[in-house]
Coordinates of C-alpha atoms in Angstrom, one line a residue:
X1 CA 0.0 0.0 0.0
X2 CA 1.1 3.5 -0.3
X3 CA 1.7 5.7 1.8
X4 CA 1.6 9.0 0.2
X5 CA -1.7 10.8 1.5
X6 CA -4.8 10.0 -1.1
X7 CA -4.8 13.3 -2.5
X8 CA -1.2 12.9 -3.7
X9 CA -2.5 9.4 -5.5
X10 CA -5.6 10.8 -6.8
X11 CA -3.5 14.1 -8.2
X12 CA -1.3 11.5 -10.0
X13 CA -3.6 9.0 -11.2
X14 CA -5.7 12.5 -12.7
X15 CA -2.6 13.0 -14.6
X16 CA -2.2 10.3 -16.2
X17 CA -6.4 9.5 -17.2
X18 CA -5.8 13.4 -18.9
X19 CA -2.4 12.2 -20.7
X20 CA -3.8 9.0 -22.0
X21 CA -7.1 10.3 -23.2
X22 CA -5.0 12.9 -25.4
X23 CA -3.3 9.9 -26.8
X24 CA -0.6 10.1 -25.2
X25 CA 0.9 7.4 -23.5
X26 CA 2.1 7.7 -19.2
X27 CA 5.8 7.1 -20.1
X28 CA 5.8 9.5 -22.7
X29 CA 4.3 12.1 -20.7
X30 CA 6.9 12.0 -17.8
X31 CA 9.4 11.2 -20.5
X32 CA 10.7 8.1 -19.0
X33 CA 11.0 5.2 -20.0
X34 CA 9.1 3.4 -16.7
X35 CA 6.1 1.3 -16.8
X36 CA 3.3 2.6 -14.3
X37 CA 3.9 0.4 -11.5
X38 CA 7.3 1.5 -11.8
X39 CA 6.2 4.8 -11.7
X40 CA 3.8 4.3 -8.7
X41 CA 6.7 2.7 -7.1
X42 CA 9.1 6.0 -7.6
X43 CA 6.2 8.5 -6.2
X44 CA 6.3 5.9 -3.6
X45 CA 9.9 5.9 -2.5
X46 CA 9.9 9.9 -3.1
X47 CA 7.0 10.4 -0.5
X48 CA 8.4 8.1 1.9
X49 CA 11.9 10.1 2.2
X50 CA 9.5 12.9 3.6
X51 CA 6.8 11.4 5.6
X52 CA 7.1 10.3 9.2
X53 CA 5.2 7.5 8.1
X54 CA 8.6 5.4 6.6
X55 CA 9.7 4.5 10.4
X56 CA 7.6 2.7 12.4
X57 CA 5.5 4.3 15.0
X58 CA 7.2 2.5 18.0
X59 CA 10.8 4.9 16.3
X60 CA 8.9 7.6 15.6
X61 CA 7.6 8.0 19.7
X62 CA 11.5 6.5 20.4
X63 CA 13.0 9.6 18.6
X64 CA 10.2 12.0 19.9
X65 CA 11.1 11.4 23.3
X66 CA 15.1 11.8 23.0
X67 CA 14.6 15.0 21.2
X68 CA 11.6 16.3 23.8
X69 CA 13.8 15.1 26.9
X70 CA 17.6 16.5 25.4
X71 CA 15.3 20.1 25.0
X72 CA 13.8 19.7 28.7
X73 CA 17.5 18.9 29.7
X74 CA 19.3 22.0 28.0
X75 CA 16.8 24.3 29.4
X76 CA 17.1 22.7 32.7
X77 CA 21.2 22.9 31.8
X78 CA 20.8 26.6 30.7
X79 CA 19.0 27.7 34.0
X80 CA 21.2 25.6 36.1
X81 CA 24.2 27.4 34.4
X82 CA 22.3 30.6 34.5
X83 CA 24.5 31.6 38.1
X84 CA 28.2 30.8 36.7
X85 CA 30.2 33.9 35.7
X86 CA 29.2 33.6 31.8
X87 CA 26.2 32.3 33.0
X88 CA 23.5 34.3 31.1
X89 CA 25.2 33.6 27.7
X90 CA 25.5 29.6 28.4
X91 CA 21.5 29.9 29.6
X92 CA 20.7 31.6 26.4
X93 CA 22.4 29.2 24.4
X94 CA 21.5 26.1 26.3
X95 CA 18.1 27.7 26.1
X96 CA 17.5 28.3 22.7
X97 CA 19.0 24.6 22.3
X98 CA 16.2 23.1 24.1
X99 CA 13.5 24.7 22.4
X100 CA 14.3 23.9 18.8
X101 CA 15.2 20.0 20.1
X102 CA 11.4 20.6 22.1
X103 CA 10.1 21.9 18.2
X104 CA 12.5 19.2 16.2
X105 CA 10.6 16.4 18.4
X106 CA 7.4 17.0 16.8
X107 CA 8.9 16.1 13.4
X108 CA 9.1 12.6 14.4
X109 CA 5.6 12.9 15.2
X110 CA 3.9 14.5 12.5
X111 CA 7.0 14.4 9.6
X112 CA 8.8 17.6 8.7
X113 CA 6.6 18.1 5.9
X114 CA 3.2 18.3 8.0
X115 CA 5.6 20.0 10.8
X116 CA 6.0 22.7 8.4
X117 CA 3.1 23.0 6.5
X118 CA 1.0 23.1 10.2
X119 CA 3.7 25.5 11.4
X120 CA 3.3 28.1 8.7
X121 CA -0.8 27.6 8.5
X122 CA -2.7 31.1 8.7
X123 CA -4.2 30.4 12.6
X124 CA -0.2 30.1 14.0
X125 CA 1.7 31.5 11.1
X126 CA 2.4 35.0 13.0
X127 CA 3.7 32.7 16.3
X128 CA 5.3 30.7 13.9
X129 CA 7.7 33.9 12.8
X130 CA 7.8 35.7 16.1
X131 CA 8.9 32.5 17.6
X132 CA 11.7 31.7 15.0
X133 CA 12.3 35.5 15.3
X134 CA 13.4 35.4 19.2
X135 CA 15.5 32.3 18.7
X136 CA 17.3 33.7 15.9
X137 CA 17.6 37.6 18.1
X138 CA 18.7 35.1 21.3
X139 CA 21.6 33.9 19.8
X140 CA 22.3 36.9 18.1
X141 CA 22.5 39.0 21.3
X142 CA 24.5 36.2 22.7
X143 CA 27.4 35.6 20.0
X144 CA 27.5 38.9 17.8
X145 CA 26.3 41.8 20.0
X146 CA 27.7 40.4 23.4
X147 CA 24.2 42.4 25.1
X148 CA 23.8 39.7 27.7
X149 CA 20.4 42.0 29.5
X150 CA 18.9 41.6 25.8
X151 CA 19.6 38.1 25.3
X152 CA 17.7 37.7 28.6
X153 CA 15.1 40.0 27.5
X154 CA 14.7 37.7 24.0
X155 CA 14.6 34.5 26.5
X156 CA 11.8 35.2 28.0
X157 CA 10.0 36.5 24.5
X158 CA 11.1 33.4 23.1
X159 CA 9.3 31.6 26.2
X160 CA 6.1 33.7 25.7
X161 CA 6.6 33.3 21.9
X162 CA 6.9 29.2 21.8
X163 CA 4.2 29.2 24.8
X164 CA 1.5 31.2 22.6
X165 CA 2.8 28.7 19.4
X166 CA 2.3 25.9 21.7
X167 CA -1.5 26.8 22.6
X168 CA -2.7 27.4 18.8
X169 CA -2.5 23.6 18.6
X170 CA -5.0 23.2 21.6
X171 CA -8.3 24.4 20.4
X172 CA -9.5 27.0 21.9
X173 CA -6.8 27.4 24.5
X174 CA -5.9 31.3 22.7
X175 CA -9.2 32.2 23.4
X176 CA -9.1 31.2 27.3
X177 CA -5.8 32.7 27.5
X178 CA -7.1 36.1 26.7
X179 CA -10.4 35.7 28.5
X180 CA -8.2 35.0 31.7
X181 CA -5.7 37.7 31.4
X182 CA -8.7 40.0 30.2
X183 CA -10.9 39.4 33.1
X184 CA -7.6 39.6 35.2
X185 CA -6.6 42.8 34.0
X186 CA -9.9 44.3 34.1

């Protein structure tokens, strides 16, 4: 069986019904010189290099944990180094680490493709940015402009930025966010 999503399949067998009813024949139309199962097999192999779906689910939750618990262990790291005297640049580093491990665990999950394309949707694209945004200003203020009060600064936005990411996968939870803090605050 396939396992390329049915859309992909349909999309492909479509092409081919419109290149054979012009009269022309599947191989010549992809000008190779591949019978369809062949074909099918190629589209096969191609979609499995990108899709989650090529390791079993029992590697896929293996690798989800050792890249969720390595980010919950250089963020633990960071903070723990957060007191030495170059502290506040290892925390920021360590930090930053943790979450992109914490966001690269979700690949083995979903598949980088459906990481991305979910990522970059209209509902979280905005969190999407401005959290990619603080990682990139974190390390920034950390190795080029040596500001160790803004790397701090682009910590904690980078927590509020990945937590606020984090919550437009919960449905719903945006909206009780801002209810809370609204009723909160007045």
């Amino acid at each position: 069986m396939l396992a390329g999503s049915g859309g992909d399949i349909l999309l492909l067998f479509d092409y081919i019904h419109t290149a054979m009813s012009a009269g022309v024949s599947p191989i010549q139309t992809f000008g190779l010189n591949l019978k369809l199962p062949e074909m099918l097999m190629a589209c096969h192999q191609a979609g499995k290099v990108l899709d989650a779906s090529t390791l079993s689910f029992g590697t896929r939750v293996r690798w989800f944990a050792i890249c969720f618990v390595a980010g919950i262990v250089c963020s633990i790291l960071g903070t723990a180094l957060l007191w030495l005297p170059k502290g506040i640049k290892l925390f920021a580093v360590f930090y930053t680490l943790g979450n992109i491990a914490a966001l690269a665990s979700t690949c083995f999950l979903m598949g980088p493709l459906k990481q991305l394309k979910a990522m970059f949707e209209p509902k979280r694209l905005i969190a999407t940015v401005v959290m990619l945004l603080f990682l990139v200003l974190t390390l920034c203020a950390v190795f080029w402009w040596n500001k160790k009060g803004l790397a701090m600064l682009f910590c904690i936005l980078q927590f509020l930025a990945m937590t606020w990411y984090s919550l437009s996968y919960i449905p719903f939870a945006r909206d009780a966010v801002i209810k809370c803090f609204s009723s909160c605050l007045g």
